[in-house]
mmCIF file of C-alpha atoms in Angstrom:
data_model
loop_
_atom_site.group_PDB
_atom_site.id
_atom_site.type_symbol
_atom_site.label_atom_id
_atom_site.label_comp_id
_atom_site.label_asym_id
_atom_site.label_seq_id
_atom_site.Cartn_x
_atom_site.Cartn_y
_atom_site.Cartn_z
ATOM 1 C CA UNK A 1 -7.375 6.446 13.161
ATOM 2 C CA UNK A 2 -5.757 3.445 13.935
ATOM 3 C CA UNK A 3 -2.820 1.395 12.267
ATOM 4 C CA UNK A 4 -3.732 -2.339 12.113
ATOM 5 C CA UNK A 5 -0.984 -4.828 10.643
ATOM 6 C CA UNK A 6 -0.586 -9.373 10.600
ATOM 7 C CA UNK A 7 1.363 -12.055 9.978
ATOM 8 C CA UNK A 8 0.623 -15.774 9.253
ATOM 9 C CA UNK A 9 2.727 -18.344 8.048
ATOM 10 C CA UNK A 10 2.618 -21.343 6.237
ATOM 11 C CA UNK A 11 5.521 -22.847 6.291
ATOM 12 C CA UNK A 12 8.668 -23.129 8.807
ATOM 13 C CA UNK A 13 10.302 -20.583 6.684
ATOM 14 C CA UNK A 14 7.638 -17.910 6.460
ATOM 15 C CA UNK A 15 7.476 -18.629 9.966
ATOM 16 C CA UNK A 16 10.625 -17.366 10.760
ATOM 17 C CA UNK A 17 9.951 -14.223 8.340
ATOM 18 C CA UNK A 18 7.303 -13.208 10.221
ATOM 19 C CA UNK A 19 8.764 -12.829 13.212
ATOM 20 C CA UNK A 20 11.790 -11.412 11.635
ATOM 21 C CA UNK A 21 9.776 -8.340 10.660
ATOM 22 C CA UNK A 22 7.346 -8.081 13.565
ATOM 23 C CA UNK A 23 9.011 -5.572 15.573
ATOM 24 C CA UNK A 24 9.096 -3.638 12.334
ATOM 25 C CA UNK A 25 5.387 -3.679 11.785
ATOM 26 C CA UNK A 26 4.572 -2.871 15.565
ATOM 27 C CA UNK A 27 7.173 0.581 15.050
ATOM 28 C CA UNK A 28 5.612 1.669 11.812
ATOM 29 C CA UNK A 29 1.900 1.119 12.969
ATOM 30 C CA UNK A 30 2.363 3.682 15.482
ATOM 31 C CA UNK A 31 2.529 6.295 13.024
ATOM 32 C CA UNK A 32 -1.429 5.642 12.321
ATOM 33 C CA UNK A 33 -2.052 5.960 16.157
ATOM 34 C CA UNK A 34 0.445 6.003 19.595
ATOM 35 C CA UNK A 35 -2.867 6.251 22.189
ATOM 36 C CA UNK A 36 -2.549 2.324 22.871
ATOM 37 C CA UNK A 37 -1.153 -0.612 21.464
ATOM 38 C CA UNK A 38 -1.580 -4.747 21.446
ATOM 39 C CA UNK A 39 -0.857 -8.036 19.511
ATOM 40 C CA UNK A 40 -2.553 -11.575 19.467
ATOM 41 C CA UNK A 41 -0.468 -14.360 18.477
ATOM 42 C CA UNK A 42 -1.176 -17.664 18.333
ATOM 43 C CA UNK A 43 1.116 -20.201 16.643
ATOM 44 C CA UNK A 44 1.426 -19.429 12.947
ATOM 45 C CA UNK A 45 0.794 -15.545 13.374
ATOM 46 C CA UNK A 46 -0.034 -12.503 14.744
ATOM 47 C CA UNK A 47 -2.344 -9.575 14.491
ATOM 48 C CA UNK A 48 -1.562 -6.073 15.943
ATOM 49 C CA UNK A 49 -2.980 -2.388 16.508
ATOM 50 C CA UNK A 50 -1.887 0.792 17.342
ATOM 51 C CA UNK A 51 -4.960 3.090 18.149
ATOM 52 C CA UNK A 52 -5.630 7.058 17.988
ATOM 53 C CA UNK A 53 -8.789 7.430 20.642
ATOM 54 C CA UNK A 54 -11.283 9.927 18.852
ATOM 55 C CA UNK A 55 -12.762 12.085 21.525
ATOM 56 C CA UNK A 56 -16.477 10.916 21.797
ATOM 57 C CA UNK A 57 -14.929 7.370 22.373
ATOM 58 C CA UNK A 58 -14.351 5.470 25.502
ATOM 59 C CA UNK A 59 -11.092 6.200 27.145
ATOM 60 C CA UNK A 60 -9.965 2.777 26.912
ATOM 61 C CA UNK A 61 -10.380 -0.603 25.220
ATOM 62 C CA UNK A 62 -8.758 -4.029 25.017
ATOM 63 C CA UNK A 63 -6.359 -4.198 21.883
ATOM 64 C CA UNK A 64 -6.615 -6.293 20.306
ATOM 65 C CA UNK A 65 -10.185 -6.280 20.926
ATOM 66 C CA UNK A 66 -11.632 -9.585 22.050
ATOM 67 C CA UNK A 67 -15.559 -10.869 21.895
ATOM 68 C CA UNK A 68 -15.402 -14.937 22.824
ATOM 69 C CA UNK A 69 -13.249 -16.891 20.443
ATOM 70 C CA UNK A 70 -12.489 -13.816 18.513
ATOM 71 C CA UNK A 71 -9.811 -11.386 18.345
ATOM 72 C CA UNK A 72 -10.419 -8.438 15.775
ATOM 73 C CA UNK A 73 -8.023 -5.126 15.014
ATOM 74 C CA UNK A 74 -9.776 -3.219 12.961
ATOM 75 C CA UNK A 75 -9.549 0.214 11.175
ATOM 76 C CA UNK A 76 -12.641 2.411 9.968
ATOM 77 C CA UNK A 77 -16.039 3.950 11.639
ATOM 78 C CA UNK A 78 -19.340 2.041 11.997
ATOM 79 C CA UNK A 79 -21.459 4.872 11.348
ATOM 80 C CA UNK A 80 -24.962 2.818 12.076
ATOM 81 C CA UNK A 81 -23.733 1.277 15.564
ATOM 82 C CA UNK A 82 -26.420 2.442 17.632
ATOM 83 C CA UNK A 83 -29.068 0.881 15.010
ATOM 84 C CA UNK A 84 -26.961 -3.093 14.682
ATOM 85 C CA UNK A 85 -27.003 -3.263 18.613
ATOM 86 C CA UNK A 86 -30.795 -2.782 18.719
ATOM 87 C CA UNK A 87 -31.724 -5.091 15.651
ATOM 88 C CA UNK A 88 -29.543 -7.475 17.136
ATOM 89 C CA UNK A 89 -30.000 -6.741 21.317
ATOM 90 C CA UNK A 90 -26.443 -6.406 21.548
ATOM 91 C CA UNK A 91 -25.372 -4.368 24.577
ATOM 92 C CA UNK A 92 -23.754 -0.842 22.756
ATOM 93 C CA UNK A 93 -20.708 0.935 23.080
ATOM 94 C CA UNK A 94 -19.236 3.711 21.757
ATOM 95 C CA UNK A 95 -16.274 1.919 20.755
ATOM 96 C CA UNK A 96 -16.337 0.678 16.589
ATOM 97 C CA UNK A 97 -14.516 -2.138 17.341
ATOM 98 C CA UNK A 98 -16.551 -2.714 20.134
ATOM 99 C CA UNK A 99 -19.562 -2.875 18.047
ATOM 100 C CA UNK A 100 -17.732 -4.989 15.064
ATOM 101 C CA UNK A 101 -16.767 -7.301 16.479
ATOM 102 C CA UNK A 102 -20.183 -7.850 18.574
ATOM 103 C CA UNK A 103 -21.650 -8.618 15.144
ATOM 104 C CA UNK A 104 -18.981 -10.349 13.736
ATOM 105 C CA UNK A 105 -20.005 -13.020 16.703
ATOM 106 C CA UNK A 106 -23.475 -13.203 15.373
ATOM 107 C CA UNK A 107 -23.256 -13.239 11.375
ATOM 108 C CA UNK A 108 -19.569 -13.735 10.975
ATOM 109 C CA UNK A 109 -17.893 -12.180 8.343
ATOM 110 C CA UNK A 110 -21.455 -11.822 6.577
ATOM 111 C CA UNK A 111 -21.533 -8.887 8.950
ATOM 112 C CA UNK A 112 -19.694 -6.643 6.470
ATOM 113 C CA UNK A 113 -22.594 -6.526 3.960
ATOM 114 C CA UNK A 114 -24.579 -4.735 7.080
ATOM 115 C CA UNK A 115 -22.016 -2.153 8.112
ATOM 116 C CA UNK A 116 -22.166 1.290 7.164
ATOM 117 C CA UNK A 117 -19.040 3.254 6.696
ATOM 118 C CA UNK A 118 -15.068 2.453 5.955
ATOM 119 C CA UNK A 119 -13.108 -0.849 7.374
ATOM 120 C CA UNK A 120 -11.064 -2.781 7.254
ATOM 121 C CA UNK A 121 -10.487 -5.973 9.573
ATOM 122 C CA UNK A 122 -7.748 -8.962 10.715
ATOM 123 C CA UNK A 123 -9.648 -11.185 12.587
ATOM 124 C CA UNK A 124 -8.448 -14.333 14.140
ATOM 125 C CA UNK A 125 -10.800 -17.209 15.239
ATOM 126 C CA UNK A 126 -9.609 -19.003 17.914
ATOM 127 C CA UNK A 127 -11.787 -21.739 17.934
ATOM 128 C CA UNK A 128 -11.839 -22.402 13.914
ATOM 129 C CA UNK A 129 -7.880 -21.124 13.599
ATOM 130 C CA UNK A 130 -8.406 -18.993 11.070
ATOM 131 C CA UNK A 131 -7.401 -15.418 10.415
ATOM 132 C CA UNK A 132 -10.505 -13.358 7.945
ATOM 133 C CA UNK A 133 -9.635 -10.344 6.329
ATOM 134 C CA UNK A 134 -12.261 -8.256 5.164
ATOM 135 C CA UNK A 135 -12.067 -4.253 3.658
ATOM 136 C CA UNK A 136 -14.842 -2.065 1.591
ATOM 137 C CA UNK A 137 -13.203 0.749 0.065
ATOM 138 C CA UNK A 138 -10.533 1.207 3.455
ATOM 139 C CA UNK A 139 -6.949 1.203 2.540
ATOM 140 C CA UNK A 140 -5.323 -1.905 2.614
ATOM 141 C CA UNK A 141 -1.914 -3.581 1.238
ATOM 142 C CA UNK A 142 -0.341 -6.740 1.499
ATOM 143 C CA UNK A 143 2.897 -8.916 0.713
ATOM 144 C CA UNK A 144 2.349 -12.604 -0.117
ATOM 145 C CA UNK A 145 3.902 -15.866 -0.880
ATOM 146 C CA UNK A 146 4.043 -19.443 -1.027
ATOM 147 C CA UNK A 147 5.560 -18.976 3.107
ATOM 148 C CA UNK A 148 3.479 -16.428 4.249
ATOM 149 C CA UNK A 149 0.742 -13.365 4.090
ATOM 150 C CA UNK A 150 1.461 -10.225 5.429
ATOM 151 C CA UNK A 151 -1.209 -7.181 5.888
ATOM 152 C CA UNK A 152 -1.156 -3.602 6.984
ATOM 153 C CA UNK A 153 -2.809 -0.171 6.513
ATOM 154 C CA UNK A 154 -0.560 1.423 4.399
ATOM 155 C CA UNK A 155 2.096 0.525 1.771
ATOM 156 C CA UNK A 156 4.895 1.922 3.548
ATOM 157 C CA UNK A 157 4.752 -0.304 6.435
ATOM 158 C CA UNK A 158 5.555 -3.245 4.159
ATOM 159 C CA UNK A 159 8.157 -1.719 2.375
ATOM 160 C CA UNK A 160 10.684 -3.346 5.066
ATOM 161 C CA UNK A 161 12.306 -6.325 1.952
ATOM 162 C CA UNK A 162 13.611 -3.815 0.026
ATOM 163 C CA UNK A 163 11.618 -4.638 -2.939
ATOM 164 C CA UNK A 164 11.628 -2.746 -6.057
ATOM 165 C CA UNK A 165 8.211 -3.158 -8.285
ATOM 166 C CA UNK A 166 9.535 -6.108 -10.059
ATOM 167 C CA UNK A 167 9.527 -8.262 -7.183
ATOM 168 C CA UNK A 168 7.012 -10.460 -5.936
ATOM 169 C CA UNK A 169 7.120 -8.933 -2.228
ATOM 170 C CA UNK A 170 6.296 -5.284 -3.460
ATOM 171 C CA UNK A 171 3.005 -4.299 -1.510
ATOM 172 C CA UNK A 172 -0.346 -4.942 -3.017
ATOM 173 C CA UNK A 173 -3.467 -3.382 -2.630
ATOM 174 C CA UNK A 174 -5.913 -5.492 -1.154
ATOM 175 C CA UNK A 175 -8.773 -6.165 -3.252
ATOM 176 C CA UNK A 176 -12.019 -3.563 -2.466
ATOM 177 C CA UNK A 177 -15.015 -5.253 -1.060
ATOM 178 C CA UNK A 178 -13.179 -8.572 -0.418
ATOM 179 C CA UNK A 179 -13.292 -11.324 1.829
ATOM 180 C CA UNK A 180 -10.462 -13.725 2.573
ATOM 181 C CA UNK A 181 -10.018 -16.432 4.877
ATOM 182 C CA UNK A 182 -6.815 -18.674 5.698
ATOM 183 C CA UNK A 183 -5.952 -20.944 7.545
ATOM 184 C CA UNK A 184 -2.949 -22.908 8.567
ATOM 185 C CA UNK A 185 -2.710 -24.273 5.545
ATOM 186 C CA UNK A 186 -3.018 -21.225 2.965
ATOM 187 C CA UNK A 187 -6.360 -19.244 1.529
ATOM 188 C CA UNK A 188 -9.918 -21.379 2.330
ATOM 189 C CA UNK A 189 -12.098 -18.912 1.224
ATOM 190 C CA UNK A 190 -13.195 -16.139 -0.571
ATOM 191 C CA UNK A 191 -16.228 -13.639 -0.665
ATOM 192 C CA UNK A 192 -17.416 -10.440 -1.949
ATOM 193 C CA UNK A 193 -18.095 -7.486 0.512
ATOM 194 C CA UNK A 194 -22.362 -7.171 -0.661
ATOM 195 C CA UNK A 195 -22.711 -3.238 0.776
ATOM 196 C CA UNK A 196 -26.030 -3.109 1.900
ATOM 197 C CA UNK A 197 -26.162 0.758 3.118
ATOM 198 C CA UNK A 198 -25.022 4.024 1.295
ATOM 199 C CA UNK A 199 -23.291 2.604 -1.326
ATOM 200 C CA UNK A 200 -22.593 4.818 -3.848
ATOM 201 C CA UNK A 201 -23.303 3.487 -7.464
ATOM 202 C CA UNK A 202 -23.435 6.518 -10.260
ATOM 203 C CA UNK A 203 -26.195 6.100 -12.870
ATOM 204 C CA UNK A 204 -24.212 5.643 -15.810
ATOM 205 C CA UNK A 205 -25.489 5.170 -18.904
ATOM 206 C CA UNK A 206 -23.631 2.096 -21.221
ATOM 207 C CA UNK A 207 -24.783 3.782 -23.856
ATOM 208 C CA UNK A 208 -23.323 7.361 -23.114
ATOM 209 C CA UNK A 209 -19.791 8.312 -24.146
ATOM 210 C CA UNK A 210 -17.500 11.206 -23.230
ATOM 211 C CA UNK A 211 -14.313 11.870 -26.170
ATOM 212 C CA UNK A 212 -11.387 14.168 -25.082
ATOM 213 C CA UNK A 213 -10.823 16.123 -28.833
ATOM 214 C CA UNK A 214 -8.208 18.519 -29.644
ATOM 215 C CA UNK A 215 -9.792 18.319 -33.596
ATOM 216 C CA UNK A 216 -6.814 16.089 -35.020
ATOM 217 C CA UNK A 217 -6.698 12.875 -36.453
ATOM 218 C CA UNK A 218 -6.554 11.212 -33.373
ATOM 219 C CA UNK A 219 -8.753 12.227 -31.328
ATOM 220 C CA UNK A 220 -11.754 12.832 -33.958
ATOM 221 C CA UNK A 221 -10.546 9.229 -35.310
ATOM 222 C CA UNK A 222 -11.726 8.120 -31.698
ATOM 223 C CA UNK A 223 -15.260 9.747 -32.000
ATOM 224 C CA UNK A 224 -15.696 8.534 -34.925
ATOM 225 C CA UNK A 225 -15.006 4.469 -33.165
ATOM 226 C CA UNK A 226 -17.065 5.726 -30.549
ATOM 227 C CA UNK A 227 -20.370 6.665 -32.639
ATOM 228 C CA UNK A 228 -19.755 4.111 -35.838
ATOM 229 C CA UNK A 229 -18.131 1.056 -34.654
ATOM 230 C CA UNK A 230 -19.491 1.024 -30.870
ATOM 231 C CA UNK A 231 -22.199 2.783 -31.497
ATOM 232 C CA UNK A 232 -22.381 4.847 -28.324
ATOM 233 C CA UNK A 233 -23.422 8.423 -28.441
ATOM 234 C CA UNK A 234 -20.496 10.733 -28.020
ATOM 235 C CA UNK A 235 -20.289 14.249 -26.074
ATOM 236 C CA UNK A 236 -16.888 15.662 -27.637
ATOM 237 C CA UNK A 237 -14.788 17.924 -25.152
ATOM 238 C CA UNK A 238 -11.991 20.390 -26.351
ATOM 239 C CA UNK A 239 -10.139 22.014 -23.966
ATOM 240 C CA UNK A 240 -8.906 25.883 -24.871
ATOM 241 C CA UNK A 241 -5.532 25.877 -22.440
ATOM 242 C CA UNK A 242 -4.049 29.188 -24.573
ATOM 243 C CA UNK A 243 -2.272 27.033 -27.143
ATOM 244 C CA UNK A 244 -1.519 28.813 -30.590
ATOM 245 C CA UNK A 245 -3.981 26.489 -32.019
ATOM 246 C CA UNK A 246 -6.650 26.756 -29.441
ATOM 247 C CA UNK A 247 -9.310 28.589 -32.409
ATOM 248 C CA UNK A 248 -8.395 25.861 -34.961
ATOM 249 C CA UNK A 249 -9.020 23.302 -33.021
ATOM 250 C CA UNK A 250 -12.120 24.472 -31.367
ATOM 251 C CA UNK A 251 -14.004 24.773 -35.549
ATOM 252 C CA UNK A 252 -12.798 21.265 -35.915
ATOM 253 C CA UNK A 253 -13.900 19.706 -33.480
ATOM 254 C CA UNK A 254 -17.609 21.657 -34.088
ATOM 255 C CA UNK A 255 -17.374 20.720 -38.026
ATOM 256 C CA UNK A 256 -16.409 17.069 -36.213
ATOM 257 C CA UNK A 257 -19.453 17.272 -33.857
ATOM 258 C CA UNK A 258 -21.666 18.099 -36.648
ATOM 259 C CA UNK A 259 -20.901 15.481 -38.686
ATOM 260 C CA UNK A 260 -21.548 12.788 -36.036
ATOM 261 C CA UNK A 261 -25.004 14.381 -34.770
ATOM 262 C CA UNK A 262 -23.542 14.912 -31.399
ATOM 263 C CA UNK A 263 -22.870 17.583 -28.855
ATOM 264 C CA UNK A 264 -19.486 19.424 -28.890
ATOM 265 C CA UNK A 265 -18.176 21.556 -25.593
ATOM 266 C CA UNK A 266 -15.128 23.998 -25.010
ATOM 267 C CA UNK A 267 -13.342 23.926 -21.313
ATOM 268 C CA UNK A 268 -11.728 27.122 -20.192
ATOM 269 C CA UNK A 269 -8.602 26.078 -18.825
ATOM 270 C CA UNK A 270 -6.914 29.418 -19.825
ATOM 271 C CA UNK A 271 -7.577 30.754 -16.205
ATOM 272 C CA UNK A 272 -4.147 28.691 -14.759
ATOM 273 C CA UNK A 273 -2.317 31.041 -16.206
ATOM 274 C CA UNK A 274 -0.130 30.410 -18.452
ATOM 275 C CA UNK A 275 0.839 26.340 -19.194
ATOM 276 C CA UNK A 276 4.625 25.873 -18.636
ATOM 277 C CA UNK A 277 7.426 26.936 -20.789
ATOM 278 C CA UNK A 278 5.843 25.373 -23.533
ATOM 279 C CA UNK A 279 5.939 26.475 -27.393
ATOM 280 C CA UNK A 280 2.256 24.940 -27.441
ATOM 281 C CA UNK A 281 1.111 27.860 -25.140
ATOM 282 C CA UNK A 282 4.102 30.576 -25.520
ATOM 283 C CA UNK A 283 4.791 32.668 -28.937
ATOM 284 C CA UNK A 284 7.882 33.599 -27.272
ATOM 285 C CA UNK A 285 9.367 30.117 -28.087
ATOM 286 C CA UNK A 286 10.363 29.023 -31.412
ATOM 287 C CA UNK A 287 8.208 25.714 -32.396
ATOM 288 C CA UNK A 288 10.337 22.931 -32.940
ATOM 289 C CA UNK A 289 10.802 22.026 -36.762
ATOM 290 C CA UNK A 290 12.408 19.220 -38.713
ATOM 291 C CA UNK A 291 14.354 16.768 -36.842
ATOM 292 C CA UNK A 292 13.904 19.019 -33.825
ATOM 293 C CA UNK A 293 10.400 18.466 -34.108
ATOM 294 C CA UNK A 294 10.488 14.052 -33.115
ATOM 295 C CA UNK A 295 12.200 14.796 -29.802
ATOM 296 C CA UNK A 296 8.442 15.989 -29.177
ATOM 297 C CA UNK A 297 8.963 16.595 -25.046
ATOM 298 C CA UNK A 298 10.308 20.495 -26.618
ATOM 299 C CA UNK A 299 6.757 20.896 -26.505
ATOM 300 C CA UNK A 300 5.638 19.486 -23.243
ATOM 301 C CA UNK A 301 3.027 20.733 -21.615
ATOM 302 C CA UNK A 302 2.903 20.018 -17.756
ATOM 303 C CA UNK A 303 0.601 17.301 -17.223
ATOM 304 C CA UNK A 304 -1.913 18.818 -19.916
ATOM 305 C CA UNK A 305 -3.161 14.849 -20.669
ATOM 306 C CA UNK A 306 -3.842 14.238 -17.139
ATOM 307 C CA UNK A 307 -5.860 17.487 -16.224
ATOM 308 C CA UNK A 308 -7.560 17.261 -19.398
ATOM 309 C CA UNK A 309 -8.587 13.518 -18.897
ATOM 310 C CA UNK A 310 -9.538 14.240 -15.230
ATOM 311 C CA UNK A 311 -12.071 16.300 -16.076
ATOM 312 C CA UNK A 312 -13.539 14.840 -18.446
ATOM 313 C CA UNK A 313 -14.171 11.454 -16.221
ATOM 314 C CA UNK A 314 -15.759 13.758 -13.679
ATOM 315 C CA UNK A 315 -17.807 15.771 -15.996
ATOM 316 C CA UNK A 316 -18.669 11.895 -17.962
ATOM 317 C CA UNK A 317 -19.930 10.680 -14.298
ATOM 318 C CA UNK A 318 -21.985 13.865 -13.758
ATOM 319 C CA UNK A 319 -24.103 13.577 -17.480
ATOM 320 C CA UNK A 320 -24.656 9.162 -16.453
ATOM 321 C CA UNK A 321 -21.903 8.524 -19.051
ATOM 322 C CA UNK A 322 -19.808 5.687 -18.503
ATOM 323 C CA UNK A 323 -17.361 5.416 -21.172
ATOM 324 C CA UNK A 324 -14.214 8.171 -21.945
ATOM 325 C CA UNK A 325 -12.436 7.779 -25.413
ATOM 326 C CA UNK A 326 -8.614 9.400 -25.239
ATOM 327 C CA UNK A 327 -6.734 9.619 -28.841
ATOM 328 C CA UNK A 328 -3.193 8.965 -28.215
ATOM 329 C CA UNK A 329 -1.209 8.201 -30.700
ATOM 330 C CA UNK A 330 1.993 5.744 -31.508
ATOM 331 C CA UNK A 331 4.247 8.883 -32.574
ATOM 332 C CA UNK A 332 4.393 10.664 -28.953
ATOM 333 C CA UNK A 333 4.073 7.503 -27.013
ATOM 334 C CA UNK A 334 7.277 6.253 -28.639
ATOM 335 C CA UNK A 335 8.855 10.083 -27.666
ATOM 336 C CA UNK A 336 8.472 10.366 -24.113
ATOM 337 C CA UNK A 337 5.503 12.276 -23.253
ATOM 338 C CA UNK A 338 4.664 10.721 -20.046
ATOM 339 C CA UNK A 339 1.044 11.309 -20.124
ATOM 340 C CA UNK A 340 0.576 9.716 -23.276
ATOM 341 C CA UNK A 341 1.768 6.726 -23.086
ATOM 342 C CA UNK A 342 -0.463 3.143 -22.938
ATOM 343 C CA UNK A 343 1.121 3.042 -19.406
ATOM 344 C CA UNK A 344 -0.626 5.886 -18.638
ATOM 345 C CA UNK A 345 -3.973 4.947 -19.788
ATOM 346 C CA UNK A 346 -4.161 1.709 -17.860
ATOM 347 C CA UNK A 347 -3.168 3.246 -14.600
ATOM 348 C CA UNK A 348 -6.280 5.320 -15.096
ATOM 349 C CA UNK A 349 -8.230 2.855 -16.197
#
């Protein structure tokens, strides 16, 4: 594990940013690794490391790691080493970065598309002056700006401006499978990560469709979308988490299922235990009638929506279906059930 951060600048400004929060970034990074420690700089930024040595590793390496012109820090595991050394007659070592950056000096950043595992890399050229970033699925985050760019391995090392998320200098992800490069001047390039090795693409099915249906007019309204309008073929799911209407719902959403031609399934979600202190899933509490009845969070359910939605993305992936249909409706959106609202939906989009 190792904590990798940088800094560039752009203008005389950002320049004196950077430096501003350098000592910052170097304390924070330690958190990801306090075996060893280093910095390049050159003169419009920085790249640092701090480095947890896994045992089968060499006791020691430069840090930043250097290969000719470059200088690389560099989070992850190359898991296919031993085989890019041979097909290249590199020299090996035990060391990832080692290894990286060895390749890196043969096929540049193009190297990525060969490597087999997690990373991320800073990488500063010293005889083109320019700093690469590159990531597959590693964690990443950034802070940017017409002054400067910023990176580091997790969010909370950039946290350091005090911004809130309505600011421009809240942390980023970086983009998965990207490529960037700047230079002096700002971003000169960008490129997609092309994963060569292991990469994990599901088999879904464009066609295939997954609805979450409790058996009301939502819900069944969204099958209905589903099969008619975008003519996808539907697998309705009702989940049975010992609400009062759990039997209703359940010959609904079969009647429902019947009428579309499609297959209908029941999820046992009963063996939690008993949902919250919710009059959805406890006879012991009075449901809330009349006006008591809009301020709808009375009959929260602890994150019911999310479980329920969860599971039905992992059980779409598993049958090669690659769309999920999710009902929610106006009404409980505009009366606080957090789990409901659009909000909700495209965070898990």
């Amino acid at each position: 594990m190792c904590g990798i951060y940088g800094a560039i600048s752009f203008t005389r400004k950002g320049a004196n940013i950077i430096q501003k929060v350098r000592s910052k970034l170097r304390e924070t990074s330690q958190l990801r690794g306090r075996d060893g420690y280093g910095e390049t700089e050159w003169d419009w930024g920085y790249i640092g490391v701090s480095r947890a040595h896994p045992l089968p590793e060499e006791v020691s390496v430069e840090l930043p790691y250097s290969e000719g012109n470059l200088s690389m820090v560099f989070n992850g595991t190359i898991s296919n080493d031993a085989e890019l050394m041979e097909e290249y007659n590199l020299p090996y070592s035990d060391v990832d970065t080692r290894t990286a950056a060895r390749v890196w000096k043969v096929l540049g950043y193009k190297s990525c598309n060969e490597f087999v595992g997690g990373f991320a890399f800073g990488v500063y050229d010293k005889k083109e002056n320019t700093l690469t970033i590159a990531k597959n699925f590693k964690t990443l985050w950034f802070v940017s700006c017409d002054d400067f760019f910023i990176f580091a391995s997790e969010k909370e090392f950039l946290l350091f401006f005090g911004a809130s998320e309505f600011d421009t200098l809240y942390p980023k992800r970086f983009p998965e499978n990207k490529v960037v490069v700047y230079s002096k001047e700002g971003k000169i390039q960008e490129d997609q990560v092309k994963r060569k090795f292991w990469s994990y693409t599901p088999d879904l099915c464009d066609d295939k469709s997954v609805i979450v249906v409790s058996g009301g007019i939502d819900s069944v309204t969204s099958a209905y979308i589903c099969k008619k309008i975008h003519k996808k073929t539907p697998i309705l799911v009702n989940f049975d988490y010992g609400q009062r209407s759990a039997e209703k719902e359940w010959n609904a959403v079969k009647i429902a299922g019947s009428n579309l031609g499609c297959t209908a399934i029941r999820v046992d979600l009963t063996l939690l235990g008993k949902w919250g202190q919710s009059p959805l899933t406890d006879r012991n509490i009075e449901l809330p009638l009349g006006k008591r009845s809009v301020e709808s969070t009375l009959c929260w359910t602890p994150g019911r929506n999310m479980l329920m939605i969860a599971y039905a993305a992992s059980y779409a992936e598993s049958v090669g279906a690659k769309w999920l249909y999710y009902g929610n409706n106006m009404e409980e959106e505009a009366t606080g059930y957090s789990d409901n609202d659009l909000e909700f939906i495209y965070l898990y989009n």
